PDB file of C-alpha atoms in Angstrom:
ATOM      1  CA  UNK A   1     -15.467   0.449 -19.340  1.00 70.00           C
ATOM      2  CA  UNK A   2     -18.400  -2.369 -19.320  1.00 77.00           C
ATOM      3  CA  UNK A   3     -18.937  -4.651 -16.923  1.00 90.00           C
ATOM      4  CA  UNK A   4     -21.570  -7.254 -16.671  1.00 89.00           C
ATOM      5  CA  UNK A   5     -23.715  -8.427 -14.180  1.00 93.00           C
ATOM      6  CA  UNK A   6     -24.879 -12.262 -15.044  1.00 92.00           C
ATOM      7  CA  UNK A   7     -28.089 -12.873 -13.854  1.00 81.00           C
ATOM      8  CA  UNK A   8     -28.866 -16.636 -15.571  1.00 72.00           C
ATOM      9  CA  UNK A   9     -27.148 -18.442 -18.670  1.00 66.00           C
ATOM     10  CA  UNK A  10     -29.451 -16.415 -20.948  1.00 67.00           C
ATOM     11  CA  UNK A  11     -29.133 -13.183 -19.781  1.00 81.00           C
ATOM     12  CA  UNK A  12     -26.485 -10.606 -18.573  1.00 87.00           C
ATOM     13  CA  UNK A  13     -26.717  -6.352 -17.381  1.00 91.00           C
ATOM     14  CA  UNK A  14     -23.704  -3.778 -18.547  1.00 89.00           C
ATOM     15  CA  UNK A  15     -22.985  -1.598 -15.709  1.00 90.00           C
ATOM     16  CA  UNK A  16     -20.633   0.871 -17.029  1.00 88.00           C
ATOM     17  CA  UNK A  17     -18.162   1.850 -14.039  1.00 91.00           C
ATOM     18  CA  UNK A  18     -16.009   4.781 -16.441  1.00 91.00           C
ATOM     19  CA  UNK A  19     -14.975   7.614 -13.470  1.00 93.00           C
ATOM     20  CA  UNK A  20     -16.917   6.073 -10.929  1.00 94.00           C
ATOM     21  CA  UNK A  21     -14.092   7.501  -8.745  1.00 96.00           C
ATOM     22  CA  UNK A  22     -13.215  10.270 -10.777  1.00 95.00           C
ATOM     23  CA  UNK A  23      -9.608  12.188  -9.717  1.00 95.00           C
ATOM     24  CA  UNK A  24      -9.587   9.758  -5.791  1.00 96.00           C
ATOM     25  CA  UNK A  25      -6.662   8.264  -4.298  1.00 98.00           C
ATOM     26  CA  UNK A  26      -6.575   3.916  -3.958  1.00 98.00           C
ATOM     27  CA  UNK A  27      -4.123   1.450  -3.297  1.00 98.00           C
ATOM     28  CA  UNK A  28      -3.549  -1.129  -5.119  1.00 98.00           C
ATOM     29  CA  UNK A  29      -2.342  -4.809  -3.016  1.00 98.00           C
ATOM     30  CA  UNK A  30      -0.297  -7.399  -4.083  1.00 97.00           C
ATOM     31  CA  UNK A  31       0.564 -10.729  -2.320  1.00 94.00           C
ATOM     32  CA  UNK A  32       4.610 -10.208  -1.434  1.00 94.00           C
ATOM     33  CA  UNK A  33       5.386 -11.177   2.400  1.00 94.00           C
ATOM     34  CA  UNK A  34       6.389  -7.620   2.322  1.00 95.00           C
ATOM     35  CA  UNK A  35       2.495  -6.640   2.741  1.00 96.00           C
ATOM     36  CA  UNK A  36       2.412  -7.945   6.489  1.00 95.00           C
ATOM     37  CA  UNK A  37       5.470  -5.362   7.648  1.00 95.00           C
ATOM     38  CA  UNK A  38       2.431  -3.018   6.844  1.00 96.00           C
ATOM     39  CA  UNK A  39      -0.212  -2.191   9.218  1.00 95.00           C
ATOM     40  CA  UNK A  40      -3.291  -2.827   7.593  1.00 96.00           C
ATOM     41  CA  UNK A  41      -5.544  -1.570   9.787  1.00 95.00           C
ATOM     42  CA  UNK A  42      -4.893   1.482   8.631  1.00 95.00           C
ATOM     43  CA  UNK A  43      -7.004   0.953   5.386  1.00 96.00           C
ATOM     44  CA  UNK A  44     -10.020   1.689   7.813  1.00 94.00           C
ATOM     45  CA  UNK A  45      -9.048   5.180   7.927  1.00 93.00           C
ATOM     46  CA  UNK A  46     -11.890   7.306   6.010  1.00 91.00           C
ATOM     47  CA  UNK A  47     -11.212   7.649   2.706  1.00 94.00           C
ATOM     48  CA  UNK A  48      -9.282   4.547   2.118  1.00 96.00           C
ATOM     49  CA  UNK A  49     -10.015   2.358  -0.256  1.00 98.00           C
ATOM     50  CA  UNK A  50      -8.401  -0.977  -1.803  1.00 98.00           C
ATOM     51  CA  UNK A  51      -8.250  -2.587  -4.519  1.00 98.00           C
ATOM     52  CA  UNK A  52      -6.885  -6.912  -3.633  1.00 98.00           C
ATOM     53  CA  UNK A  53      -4.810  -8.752  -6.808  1.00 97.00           C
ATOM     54  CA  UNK A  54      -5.667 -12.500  -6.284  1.00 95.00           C
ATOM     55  CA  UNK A  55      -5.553 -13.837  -2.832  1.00 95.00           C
ATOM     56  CA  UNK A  56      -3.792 -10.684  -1.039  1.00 96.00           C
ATOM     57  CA  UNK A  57      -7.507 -10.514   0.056  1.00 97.00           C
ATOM     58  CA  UNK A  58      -7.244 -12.897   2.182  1.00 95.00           C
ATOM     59  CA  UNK A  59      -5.078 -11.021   4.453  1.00 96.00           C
ATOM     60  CA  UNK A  60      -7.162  -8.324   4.868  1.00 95.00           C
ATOM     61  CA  UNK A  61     -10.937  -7.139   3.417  1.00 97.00           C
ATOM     62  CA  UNK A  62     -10.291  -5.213   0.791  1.00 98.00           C
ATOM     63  CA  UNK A  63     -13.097  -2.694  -1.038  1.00 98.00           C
ATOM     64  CA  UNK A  64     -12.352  -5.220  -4.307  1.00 98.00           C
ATOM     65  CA  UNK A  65     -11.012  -7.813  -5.520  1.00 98.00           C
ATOM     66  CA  UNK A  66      -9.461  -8.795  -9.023  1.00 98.00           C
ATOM     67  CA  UNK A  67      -8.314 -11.758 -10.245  1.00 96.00           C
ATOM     68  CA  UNK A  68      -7.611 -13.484 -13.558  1.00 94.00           C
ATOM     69  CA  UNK A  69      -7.149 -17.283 -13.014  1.00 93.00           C
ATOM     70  CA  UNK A  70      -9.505 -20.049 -12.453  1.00 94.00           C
ATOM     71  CA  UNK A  71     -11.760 -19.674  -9.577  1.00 93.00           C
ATOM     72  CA  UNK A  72     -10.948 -22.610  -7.729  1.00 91.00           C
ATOM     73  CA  UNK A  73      -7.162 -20.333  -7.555  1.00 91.00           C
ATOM     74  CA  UNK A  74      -8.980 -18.562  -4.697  1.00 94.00           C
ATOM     75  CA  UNK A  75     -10.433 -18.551  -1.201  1.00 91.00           C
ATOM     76  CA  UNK A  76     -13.956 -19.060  -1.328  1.00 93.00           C
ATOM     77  CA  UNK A  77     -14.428 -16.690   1.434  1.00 94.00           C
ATOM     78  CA  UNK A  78     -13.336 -13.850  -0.883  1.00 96.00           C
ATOM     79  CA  UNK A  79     -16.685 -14.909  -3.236  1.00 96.00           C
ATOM     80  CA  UNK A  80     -18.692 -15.053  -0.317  1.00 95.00           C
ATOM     81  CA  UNK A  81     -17.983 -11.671   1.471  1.00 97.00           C
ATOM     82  CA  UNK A  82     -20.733  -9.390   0.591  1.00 97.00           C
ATOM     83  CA  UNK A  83     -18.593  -6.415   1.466  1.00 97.00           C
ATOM     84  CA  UNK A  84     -16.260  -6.950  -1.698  1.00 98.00           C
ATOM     85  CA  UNK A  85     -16.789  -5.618  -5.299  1.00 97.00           C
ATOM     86  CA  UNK A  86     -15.225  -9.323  -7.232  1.00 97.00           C
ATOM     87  CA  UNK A  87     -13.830  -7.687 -10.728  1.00 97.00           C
ATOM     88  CA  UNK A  88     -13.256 -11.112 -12.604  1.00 96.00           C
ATOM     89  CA  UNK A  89     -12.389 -12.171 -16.566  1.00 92.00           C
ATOM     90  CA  UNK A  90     -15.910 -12.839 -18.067  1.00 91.00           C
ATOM     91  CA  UNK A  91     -14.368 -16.379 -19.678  1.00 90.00           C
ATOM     92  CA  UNK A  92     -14.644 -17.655 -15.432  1.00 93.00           C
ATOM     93  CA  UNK A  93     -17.982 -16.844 -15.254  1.00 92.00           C
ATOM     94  CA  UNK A  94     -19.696 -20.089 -15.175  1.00 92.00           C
ATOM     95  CA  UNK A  95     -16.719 -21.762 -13.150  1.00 94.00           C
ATOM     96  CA  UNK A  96     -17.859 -23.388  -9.990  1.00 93.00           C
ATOM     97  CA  UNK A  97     -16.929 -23.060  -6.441  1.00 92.00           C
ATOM     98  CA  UNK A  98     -18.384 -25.804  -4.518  1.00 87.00           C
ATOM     99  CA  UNK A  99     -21.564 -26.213  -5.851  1.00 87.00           C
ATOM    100  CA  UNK A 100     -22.114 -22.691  -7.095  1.00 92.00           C
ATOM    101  CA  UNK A 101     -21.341 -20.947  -9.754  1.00 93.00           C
ATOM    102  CA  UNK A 102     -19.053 -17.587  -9.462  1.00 95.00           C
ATOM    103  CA  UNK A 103     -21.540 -15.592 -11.470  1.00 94.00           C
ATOM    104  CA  UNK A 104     -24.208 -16.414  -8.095  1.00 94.00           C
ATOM    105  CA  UNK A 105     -21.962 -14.983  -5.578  1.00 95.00           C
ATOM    106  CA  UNK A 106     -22.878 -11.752  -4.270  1.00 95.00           C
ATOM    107  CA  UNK A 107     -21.155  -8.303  -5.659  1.00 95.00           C
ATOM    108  CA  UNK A 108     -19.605 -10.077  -8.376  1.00 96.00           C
ATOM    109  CA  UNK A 109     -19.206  -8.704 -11.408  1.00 96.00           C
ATOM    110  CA  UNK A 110     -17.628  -9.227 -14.841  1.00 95.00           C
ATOM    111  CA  UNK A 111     -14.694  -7.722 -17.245  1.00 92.00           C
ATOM    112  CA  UNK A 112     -13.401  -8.110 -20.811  1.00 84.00           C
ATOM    113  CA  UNK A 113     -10.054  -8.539 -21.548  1.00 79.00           C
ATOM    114  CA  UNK A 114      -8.080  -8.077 -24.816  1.00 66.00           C
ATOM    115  CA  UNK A 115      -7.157 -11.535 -26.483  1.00 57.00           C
ATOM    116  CA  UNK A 116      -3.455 -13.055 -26.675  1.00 50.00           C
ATOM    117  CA  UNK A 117      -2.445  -9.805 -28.526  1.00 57.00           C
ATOM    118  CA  UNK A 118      -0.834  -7.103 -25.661  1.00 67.00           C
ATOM    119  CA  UNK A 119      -2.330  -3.712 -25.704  1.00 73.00           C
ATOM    120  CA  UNK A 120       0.102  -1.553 -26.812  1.00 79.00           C
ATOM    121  CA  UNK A 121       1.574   0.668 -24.488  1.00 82.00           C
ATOM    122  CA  UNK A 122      -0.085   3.908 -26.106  1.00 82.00           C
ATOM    123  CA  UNK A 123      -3.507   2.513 -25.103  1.00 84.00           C
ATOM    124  CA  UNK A 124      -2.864   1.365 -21.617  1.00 88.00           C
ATOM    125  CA  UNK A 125      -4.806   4.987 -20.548  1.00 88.00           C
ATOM    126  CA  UNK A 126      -7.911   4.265 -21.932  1.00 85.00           C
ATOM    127  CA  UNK A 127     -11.060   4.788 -20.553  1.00 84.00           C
ATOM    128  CA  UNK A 128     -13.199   2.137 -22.431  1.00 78.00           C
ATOM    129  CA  UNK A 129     -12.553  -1.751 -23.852  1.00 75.00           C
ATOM    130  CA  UNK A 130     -11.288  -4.673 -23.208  1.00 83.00           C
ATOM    131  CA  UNK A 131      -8.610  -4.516 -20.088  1.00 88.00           C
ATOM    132  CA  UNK A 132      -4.905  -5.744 -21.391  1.00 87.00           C
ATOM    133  CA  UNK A 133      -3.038  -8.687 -19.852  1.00 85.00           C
ATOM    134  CA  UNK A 134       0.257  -8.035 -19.741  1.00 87.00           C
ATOM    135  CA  UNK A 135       1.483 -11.439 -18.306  1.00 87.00           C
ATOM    136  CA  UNK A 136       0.198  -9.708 -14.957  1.00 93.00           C
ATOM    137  CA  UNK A 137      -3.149  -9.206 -12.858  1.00 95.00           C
ATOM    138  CA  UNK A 138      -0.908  -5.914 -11.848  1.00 97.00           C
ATOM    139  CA  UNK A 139      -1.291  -4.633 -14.733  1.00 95.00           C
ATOM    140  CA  UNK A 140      -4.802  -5.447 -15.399  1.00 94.00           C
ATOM    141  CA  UNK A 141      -5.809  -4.145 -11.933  1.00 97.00           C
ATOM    142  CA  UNK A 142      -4.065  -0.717 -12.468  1.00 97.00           C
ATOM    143  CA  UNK A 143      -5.683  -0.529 -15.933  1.00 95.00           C
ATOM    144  CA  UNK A 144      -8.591  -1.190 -14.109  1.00 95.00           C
ATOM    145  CA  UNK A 145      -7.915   1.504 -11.763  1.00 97.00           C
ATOM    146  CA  UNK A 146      -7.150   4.106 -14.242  1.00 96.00           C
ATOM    147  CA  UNK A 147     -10.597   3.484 -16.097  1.00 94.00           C
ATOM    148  CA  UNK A 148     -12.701   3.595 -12.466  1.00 96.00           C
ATOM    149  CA  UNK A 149     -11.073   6.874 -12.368  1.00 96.00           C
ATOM    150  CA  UNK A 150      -8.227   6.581  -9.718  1.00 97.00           C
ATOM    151  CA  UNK A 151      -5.385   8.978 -10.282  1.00 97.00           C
ATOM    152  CA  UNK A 152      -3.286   8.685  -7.319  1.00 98.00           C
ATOM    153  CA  UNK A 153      -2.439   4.933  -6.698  1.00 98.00           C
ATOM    154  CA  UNK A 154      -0.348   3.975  -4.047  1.00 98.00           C
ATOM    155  CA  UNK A 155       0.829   0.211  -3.863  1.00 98.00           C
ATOM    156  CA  UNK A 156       1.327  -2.044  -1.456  1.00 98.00           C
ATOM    157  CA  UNK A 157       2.613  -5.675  -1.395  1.00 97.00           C
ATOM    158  CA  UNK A 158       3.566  -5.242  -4.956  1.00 97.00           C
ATOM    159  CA  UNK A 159       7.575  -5.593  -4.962  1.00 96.00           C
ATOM    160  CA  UNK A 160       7.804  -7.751  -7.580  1.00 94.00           C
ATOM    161  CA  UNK A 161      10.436 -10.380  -5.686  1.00 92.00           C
ATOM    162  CA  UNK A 162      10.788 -13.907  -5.042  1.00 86.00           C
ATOM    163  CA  UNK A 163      13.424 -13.559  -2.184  1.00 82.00           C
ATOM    164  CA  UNK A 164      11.600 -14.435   0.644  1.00 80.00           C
ATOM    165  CA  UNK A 165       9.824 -17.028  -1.380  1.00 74.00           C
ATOM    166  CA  UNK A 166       5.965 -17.154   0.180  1.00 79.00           C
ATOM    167  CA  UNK A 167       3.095 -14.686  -0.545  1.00 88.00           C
ATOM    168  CA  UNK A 168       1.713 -13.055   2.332  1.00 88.00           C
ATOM    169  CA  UNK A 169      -1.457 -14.977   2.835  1.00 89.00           C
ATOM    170  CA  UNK A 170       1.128 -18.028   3.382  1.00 80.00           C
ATOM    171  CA  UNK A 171       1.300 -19.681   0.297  1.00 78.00           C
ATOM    172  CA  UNK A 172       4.910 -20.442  -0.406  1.00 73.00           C
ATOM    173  CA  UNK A 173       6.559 -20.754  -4.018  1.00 73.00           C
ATOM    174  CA  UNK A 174       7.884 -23.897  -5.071  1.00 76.00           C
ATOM    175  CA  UNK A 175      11.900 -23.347  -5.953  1.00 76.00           C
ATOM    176  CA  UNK A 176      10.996 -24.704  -9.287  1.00 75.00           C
ATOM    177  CA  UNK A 177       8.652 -22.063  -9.993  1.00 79.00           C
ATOM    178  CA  UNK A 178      10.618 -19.024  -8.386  1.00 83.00           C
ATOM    179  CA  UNK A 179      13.220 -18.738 -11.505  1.00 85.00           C
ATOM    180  CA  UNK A 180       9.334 -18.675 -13.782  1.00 87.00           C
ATOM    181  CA  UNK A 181       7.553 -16.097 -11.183  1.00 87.00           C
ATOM    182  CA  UNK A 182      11.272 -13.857 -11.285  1.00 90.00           C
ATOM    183  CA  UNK A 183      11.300 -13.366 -14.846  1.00 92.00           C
ATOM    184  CA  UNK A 184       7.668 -12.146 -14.894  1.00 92.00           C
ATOM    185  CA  UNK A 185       8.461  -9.885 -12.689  1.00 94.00           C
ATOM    186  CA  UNK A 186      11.430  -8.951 -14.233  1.00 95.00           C
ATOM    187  CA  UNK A 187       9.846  -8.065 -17.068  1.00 94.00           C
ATOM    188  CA  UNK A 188       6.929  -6.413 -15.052  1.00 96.00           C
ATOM    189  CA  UNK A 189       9.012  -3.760 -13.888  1.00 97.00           C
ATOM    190  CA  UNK A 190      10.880  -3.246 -17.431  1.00 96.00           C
ATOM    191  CA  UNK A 191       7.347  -2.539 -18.466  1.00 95.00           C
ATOM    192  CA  UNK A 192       6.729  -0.141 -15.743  1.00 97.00           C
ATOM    193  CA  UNK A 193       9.682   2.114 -15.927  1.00 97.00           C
ATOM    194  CA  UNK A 194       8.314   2.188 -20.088  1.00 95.00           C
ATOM    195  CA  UNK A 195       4.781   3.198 -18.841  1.00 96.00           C
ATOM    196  CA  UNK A 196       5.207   5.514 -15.608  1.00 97.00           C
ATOM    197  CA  UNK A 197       6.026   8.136 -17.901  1.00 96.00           C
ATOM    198  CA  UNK A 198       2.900   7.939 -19.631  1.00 95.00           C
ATOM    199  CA  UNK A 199       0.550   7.730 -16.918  1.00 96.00           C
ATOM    200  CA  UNK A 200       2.338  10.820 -15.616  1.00 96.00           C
ATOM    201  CA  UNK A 201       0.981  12.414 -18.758  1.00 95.00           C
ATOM    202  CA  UNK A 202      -2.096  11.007 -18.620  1.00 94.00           C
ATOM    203  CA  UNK A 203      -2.311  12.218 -14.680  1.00 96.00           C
ATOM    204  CA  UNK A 204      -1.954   9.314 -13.070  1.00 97.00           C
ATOM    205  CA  UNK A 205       0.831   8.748 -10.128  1.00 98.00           C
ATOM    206  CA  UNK A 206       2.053   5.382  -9.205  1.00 98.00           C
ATOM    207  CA  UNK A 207       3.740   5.280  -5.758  1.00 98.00           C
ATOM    208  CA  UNK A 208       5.103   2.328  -3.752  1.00 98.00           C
ATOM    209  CA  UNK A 209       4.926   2.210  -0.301  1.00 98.00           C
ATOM    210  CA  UNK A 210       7.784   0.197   0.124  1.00 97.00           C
ATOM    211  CA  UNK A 211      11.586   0.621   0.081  1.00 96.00           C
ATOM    212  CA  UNK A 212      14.174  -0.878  -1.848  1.00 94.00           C
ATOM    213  CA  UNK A 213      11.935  -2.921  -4.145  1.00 95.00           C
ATOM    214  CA  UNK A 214      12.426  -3.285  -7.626  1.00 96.00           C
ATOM    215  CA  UNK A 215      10.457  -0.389  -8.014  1.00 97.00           C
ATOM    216  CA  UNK A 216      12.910   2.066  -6.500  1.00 96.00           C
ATOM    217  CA  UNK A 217      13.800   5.010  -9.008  1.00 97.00           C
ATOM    218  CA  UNK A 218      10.968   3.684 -11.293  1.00 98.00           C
ATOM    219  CA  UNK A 219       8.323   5.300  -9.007  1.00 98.00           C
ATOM    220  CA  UNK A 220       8.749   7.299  -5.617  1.00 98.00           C
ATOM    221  CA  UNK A 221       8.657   6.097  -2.153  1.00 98.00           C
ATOM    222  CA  UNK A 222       5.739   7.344   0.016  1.00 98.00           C
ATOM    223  CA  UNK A 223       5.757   5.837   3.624  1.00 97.00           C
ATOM    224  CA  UNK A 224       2.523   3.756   4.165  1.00 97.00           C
ATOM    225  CA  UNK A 225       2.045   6.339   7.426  1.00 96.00           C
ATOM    226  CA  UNK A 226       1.873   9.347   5.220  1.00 96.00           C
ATOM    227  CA  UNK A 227      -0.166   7.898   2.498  1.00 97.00           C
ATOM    228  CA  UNK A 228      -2.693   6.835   4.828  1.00 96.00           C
ATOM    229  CA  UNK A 229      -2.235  11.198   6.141  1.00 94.00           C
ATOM    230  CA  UNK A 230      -2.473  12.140   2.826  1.00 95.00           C
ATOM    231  CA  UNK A 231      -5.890   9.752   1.872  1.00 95.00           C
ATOM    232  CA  UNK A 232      -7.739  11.000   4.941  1.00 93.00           C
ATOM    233  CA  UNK A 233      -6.644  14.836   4.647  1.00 91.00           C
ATOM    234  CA  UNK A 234      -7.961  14.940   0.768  1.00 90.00           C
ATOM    235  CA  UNK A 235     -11.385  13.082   1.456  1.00 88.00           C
ATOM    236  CA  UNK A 236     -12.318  14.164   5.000  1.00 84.00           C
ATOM    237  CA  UNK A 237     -12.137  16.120   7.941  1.00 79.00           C
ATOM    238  CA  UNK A 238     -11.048  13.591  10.178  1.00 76.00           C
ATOM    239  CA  UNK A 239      -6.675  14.454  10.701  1.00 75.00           C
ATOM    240  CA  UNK A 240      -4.881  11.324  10.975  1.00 71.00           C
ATOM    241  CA  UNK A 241      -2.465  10.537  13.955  1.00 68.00           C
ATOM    242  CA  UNK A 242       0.830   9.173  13.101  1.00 53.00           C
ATOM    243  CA  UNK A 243       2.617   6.788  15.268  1.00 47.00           C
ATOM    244  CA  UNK A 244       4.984   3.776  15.346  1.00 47.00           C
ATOM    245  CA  UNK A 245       3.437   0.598  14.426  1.00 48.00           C
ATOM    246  CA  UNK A 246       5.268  -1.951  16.293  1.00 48.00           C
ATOM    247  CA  UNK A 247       5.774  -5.666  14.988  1.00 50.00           C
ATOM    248  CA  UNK A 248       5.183  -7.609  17.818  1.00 49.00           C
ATOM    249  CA  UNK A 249       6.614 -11.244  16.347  1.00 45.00           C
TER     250      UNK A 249
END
């Protein structure tokens, strides 16, 4: 997988990222309200690291971000945060935020993407080329995933619902878009109970941290809790304590 780094209008780096995290656990965030049950500060466990669709990064500081739409879709203090990798389509590269152009933010760094035409479903596991769009940054960011080298994936915020109608960084959904956002995901999770069986193949395992989502019999349930055990135990030494995270509102 190529990346690029754009240094001026004239000139641009590949960094090739293939593996980078060859065989690791991540998870992988979506916006749904769903996210804040969740306590995040658990992603500061050693070991732990996140990958943010679109403005679910706003809730908490993820390791990256990805995103597809224009830039001016997305907190600014995402671009600006030093500590996060920003995965972004090459076509937004000379978009502006503010005065500055997204390609002069710090830690940002560029992606192909396959034109109008889907991937086809055989070449979602690929380690090299153009990520597909699927109608979804989900899908993008898990292809993404797969090609850094991820093969345990565990998601959060991704439930693929418009029930309790606002994302979790407070942005609510207008009723006239709900019926739209529904039947993309909808269709998202048609698509995923086509290609969990083929990442299983491929070795990669898709679990949702969340219960009774739209996911449930598609992929299997692992409690945030013992994710987070599971993370720590495979990439340190350090043993993680469970307990009871209590909502306080």
């Amino acid at each position: 997988m190529t990346f690029w780094r754009v240094q001026s209008k004239a000139r641009s780096t590949k960094v090739a990222l293939e593996g980078l995290y060859q065989g690791a656990s991540g998870y992988l965030v979506g916006g749904s309200p769903q996210l804040l049950d969740l306590d995040l500060r658990l992603l500061r466990m050693p070991g732990c690291w996140s990958m943010a669709i679109n403005n679910a990064a706003v809730v908490f500081e993820p390791n990256a971000f990805i995103a597809l739409d224009v830039a001016g879709c997305f907190n600014s203090n995402i671009f600006s945060n030093t500590r996060i990798i920003k995965l972004l389509n090459y076509a937004r590269h000379n978009e502006t935020i503010g005065e500055k152009r997204v390609c002069e933010f710090p830690n940002t760094l560029f992606f192909d993407m396959e034109d109008e035409i889907e991937t086809l479903m055989s070449e979602f596991c690929s380690m090299n080329g153009p990520l597909p769009y699927w109608r979804n940054t989900f899908f993008t960011a898990l292809a993404c995933m797969y090609q850094l080298g991820f093969r345990n994936v565990y998601l959060l915020g991704c439930t693929f619902d418009t029930k309790k109608g606002a994302y979790a960084h407070g942005e609510g959904i207008r009723e006239s878009d709900k019926a739209a956002n529904q039947a993309v995901y909808d269709d998202s999770v048609e698509k995923m109970s086509r290609l969990v069986p083929m990442l299983d193949d491929e070795g990669m395992k898709v679990m949702t941290c969340h219960e009774g989502t739209a996911l449930e019999g598609i992929v299997p349930y692992v409690s945030f809790e013992e994710s987070i055990s599971r993370v720590t135990t495979e990439s340190s030494s350090i043993e993680f304590n469970f307990y009871k995270h209590v909502n306080e509102s």
